[in-house]
CSV table of C-alpha atoms and ligand atoms in Angstrom, one decimal:
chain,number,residue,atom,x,y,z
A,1,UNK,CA,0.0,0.0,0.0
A,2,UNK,CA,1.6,3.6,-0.8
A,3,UNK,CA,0.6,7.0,0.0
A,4,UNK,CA,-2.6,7.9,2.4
A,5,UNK,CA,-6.4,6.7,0.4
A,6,UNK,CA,-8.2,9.7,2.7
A,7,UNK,CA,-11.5,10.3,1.4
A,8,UNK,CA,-12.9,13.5,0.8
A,9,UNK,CA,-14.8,14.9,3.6
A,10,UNK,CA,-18.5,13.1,4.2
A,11,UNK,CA,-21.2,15.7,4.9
A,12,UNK,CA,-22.1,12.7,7.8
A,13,UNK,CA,-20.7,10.0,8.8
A,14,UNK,CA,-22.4,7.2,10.9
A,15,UNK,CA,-20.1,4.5,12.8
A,16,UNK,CA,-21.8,1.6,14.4
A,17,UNK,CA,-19.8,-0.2,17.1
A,18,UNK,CA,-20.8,-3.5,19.0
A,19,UNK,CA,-19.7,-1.9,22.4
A,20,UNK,CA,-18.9,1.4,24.1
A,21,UNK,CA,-15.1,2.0,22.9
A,22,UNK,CA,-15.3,0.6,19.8
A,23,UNK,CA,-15.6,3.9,17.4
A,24,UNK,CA,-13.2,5.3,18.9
A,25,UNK,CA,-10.5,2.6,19.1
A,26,UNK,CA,-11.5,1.9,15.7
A,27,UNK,CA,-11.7,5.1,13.8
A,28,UNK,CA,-11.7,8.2,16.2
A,29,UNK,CA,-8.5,9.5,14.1
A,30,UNK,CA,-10.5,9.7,11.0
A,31,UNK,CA,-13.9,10.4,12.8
A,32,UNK,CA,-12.3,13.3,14.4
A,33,UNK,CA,-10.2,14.8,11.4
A,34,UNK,CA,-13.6,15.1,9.3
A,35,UNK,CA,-15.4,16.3,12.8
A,36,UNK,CA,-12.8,19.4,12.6
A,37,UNK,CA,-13.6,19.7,9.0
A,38,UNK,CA,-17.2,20.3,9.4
A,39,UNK,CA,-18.7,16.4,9.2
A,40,UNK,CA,-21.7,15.5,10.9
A,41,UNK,CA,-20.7,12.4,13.3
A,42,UNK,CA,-23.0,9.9,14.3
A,43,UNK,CA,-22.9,6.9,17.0
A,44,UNK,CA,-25.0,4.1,17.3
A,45,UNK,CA,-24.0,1.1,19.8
A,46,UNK,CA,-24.9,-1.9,19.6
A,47,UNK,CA,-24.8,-3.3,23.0
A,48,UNK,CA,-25.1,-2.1,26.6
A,49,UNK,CA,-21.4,-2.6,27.7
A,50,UNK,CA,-22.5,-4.8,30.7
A,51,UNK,CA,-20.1,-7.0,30.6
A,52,UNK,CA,-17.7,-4.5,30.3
A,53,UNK,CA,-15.8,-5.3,33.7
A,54,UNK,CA,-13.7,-7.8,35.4
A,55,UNK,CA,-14.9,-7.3,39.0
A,56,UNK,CA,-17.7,-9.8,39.4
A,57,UNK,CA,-19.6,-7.8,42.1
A,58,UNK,CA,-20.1,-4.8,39.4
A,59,UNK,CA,-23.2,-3.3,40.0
A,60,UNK,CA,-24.3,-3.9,36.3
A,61,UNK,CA,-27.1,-1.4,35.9
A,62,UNK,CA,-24.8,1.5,37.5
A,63,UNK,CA,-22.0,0.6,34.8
A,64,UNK,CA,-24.5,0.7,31.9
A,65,UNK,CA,-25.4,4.0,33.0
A,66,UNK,CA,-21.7,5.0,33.4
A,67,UNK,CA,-20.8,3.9,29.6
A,68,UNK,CA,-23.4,5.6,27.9
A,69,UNK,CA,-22.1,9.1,29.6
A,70,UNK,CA,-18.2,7.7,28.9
A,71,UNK,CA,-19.6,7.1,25.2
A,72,UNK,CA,-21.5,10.7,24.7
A,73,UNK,CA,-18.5,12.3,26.2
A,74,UNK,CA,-15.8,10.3,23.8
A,75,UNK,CA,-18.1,11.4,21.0
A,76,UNK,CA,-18.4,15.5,22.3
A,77,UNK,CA,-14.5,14.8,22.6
A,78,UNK,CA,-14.0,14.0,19.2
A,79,UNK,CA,-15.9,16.8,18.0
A,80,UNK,CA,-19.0,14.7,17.4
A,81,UNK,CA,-22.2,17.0,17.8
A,82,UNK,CA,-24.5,14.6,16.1
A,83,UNK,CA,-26.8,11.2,17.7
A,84,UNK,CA,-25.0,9.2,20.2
A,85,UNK,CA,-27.7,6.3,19.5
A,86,UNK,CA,-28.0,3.3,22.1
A,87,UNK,CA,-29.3,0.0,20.9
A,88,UNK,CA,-28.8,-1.3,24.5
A,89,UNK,CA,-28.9,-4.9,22.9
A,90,UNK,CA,-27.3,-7.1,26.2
A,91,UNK,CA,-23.3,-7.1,25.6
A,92,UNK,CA,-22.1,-10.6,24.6
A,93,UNK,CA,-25.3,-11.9,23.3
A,94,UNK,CA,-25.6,-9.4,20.5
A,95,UNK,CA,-27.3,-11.1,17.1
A,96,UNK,CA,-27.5,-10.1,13.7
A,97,UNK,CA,-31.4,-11.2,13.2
A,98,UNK,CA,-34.1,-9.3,11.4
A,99,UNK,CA,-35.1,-7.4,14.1
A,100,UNK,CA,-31.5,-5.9,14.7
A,101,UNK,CA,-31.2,-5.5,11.1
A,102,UNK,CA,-34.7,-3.4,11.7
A,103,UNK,CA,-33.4,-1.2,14.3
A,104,UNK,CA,-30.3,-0.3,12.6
A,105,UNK,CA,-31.6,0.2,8.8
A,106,UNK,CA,-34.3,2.6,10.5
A,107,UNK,CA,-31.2,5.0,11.9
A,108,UNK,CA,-29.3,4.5,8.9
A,109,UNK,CA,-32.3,6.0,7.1
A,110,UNK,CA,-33.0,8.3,9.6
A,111,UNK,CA,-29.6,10.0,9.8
A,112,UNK,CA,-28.6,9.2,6.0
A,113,UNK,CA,-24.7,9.2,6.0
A,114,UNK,CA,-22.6,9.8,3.3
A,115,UNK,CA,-20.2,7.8,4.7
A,116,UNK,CA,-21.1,4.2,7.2
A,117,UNK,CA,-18.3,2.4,9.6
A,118,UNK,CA,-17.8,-0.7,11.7
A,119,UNK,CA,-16.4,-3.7,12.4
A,120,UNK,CA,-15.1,-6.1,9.8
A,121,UNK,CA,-17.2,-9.1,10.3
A,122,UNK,CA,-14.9,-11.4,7.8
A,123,UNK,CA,-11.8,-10.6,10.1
A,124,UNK,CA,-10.1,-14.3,10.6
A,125,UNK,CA,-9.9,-15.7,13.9
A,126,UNK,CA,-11.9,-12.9,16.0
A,127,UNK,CA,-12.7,-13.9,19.2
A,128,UNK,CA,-15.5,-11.9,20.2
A,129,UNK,CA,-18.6,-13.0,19.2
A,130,UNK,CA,-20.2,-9.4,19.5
A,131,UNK,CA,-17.5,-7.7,17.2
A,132,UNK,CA,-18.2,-10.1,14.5
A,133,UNK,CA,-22.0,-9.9,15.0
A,134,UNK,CA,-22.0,-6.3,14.9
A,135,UNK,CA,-20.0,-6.2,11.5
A,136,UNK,CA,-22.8,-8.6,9.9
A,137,UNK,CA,-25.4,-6.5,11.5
A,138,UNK,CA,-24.1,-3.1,9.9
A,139,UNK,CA,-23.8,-4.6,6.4
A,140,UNK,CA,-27.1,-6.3,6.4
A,141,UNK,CA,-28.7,-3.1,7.4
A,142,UNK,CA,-27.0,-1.1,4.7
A,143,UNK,CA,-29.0,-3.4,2.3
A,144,UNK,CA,-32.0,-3.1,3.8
A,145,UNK,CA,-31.9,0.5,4.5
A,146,UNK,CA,-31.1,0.6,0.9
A,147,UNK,CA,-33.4,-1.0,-0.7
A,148,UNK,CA,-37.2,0.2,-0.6
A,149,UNK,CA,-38.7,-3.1,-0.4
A,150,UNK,CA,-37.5,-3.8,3.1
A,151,UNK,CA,-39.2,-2.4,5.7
A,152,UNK,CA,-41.5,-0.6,4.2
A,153,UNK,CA,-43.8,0.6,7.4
A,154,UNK,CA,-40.6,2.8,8.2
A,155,UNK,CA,-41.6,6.3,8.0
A,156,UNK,CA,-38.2,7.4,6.3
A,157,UNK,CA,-36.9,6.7,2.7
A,158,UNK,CA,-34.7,4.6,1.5
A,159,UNK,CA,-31.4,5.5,1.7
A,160,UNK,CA,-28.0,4.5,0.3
A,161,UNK,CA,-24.5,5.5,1.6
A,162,UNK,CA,-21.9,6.0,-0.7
A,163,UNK,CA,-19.0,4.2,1.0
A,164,UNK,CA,-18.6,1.7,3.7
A,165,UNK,CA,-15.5,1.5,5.9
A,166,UNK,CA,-14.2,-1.7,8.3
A,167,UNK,CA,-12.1,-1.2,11.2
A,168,UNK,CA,-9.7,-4.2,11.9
A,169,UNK,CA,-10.1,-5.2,8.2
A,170,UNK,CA,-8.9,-8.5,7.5
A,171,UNK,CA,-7.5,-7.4,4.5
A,172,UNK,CA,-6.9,-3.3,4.4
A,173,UNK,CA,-7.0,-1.3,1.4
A,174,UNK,CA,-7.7,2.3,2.7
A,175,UNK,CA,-5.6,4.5,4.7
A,176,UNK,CA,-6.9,7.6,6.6
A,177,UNK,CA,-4.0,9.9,7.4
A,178,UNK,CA,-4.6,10.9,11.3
A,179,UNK,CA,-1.1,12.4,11.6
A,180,UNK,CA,-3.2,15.4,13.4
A,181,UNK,CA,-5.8,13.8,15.4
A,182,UNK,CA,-3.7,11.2,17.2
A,183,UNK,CA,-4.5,13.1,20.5
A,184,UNK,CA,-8.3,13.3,20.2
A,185,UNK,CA,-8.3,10.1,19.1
A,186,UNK,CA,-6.4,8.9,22.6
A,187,UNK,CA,-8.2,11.5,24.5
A,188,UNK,CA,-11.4,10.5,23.4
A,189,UNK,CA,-10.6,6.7,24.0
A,190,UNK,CA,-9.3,8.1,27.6
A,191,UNK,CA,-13.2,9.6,28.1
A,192,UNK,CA,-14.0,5.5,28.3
A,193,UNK,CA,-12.9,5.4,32.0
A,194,UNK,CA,-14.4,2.3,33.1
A,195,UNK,CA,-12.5,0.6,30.7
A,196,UNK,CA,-9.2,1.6,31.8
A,197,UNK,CA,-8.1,-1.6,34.1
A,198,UNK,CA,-9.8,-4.0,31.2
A,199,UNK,CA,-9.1,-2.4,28.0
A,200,UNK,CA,-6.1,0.0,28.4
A,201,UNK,CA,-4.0,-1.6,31.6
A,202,UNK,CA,-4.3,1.5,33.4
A,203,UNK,CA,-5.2,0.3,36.9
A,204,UNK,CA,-4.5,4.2,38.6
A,205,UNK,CA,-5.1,6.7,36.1
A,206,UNK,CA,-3.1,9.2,38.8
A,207,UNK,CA,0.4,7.0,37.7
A,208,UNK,CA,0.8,9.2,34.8
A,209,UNK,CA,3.5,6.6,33.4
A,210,UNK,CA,0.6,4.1,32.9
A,211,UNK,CA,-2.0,7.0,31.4
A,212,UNK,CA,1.6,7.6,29.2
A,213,UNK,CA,2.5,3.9,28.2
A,214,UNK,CA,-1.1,4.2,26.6
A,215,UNK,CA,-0.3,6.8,24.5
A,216,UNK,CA,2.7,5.3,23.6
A,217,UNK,CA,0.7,2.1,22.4
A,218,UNK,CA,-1.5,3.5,20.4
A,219,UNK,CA,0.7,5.6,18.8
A,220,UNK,CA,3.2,3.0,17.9
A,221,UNK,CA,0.2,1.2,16.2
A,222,UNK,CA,-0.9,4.7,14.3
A,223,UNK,CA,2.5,5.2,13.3
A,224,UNK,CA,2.9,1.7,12.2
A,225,UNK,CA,-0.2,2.2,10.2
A,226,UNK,CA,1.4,5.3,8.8
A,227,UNK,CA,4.4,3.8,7.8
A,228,UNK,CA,3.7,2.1,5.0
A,229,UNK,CA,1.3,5.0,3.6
A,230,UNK,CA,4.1,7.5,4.1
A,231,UNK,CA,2.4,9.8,6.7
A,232,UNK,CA,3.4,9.8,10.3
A,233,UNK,CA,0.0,8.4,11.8
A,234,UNK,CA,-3.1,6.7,10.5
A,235,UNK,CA,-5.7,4.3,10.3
A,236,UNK,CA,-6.5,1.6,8.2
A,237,UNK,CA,-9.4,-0.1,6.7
A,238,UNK,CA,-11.2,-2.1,4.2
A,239,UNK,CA,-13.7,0.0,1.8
A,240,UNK,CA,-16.3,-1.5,0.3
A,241,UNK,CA,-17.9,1.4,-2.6
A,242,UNK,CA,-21.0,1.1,-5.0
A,243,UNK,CA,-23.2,0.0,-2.1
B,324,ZN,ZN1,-15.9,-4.2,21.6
């Protein structure tokens, strides 16, 4: 792959994620660079993050609560101003049947991106079931939100985006050059604070060598990213056009 594939700016983007987190791990670079450059941005979630924690005595309703506020504010932080839309589908069970497939073809049609993002559901050997659902669930709905036959009782139109991208492609052929967003991208990841100890190995966010080795992470994966595109940081994904 040689030199960055960036897109030109959407007028909205939507990304659909199976979990709290997920947008911005997997494309709050390029969410936020189009944010800053006047795009609409749009959440939706799939699941309710309860199983989002590795203390078994939890109080699961409280942390539901707590990740839809970490998820509105990682979207405010990336300069998102549109719908921060919660499925609240129960985390680890999430399926890709027609009535999920309902739900999200009625916000794709609802909001009408330009541009749609989410998880690559072909990716070999993932391991969580919810990632993979969530993938099938976004590209199924971009069928039926497109064509006018599904669904017809929904009160909007059809509608049709022009370009799909999948974070954690299997097999990446786009490159979004975030060589100026790396630090919204981190900080809006950072705004997902109950998933420090789980997701980031921060167990005391006050060590600010473990908030730090973060950084570090993530931007040795950016810059990995980058290097084969020639730009310092960036993320990758598969694109799928003519939807
Ligand atoms: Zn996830």
């Amino acid at each position: 792959m040689s030199g960055p594939t960036d897109l030109p700016t959407p007028g909205r983007a939507l990304a659909v994620a199976a979990h709290p987190d997920d947008v911005e791990f997997g494309c709050g670079g390029t969410l936020a660079k189009w944010a800053a450059a006047g795009c609409s941005v749009h959440h939706l979630v799939c699941t309710d993050g309860s199983k989002g924690s590795w203390d078994p005595d939890t109080d699961v309703a409280e942390l539901v609560a707590v990740r839809r506020e970490e998820q509105r504010a990682a979207s405010l932080a990336l300069g998102g101003a549109g719908d921060v839309v919660f499925c609240g589908w129960t985390d680890g069970e999430l399926e890709a049947g027609l009535r999920q497939r309902w739900e999200v073809a009625s916000w794709i049609r609802r909001i009408r991106p330009d541009v749609v993002l989410g998880h690559d559901p072909w990716k070999r050997y993932r391991l969580h079931p919810d990632h993979r659902a969530a993938g099938f669930l976004l590209t199924d709905a971009i069928v039926a939100a497109r064509d006018p036959h599904f669904f017809p009782e929904l009160a909007a139109p059809p509608h049709r985006p022009t370009t799909l991208l999948l974070w954690e492609a299997d097999e990446p052929d786009h490159v979004e050059d975030i060589s100026d967003h790396l630090t919204t991208k981190v900080a809006s990841i950072l705004c997902h604070r109950s998933q420090f100890r789980s997701t980031m190995q921060i167990d005391d966010p006050s060590v600010s060598a473990e908030t730090e080795r973060f950084r570090q992470k993530m931007a040795d994966r950016a810059a990995e990213h980058g290097r084969a595109a020639g730009v310092m940081f960036a993320e990758r994904f598969k694109v799928m056009r003519d939807l």
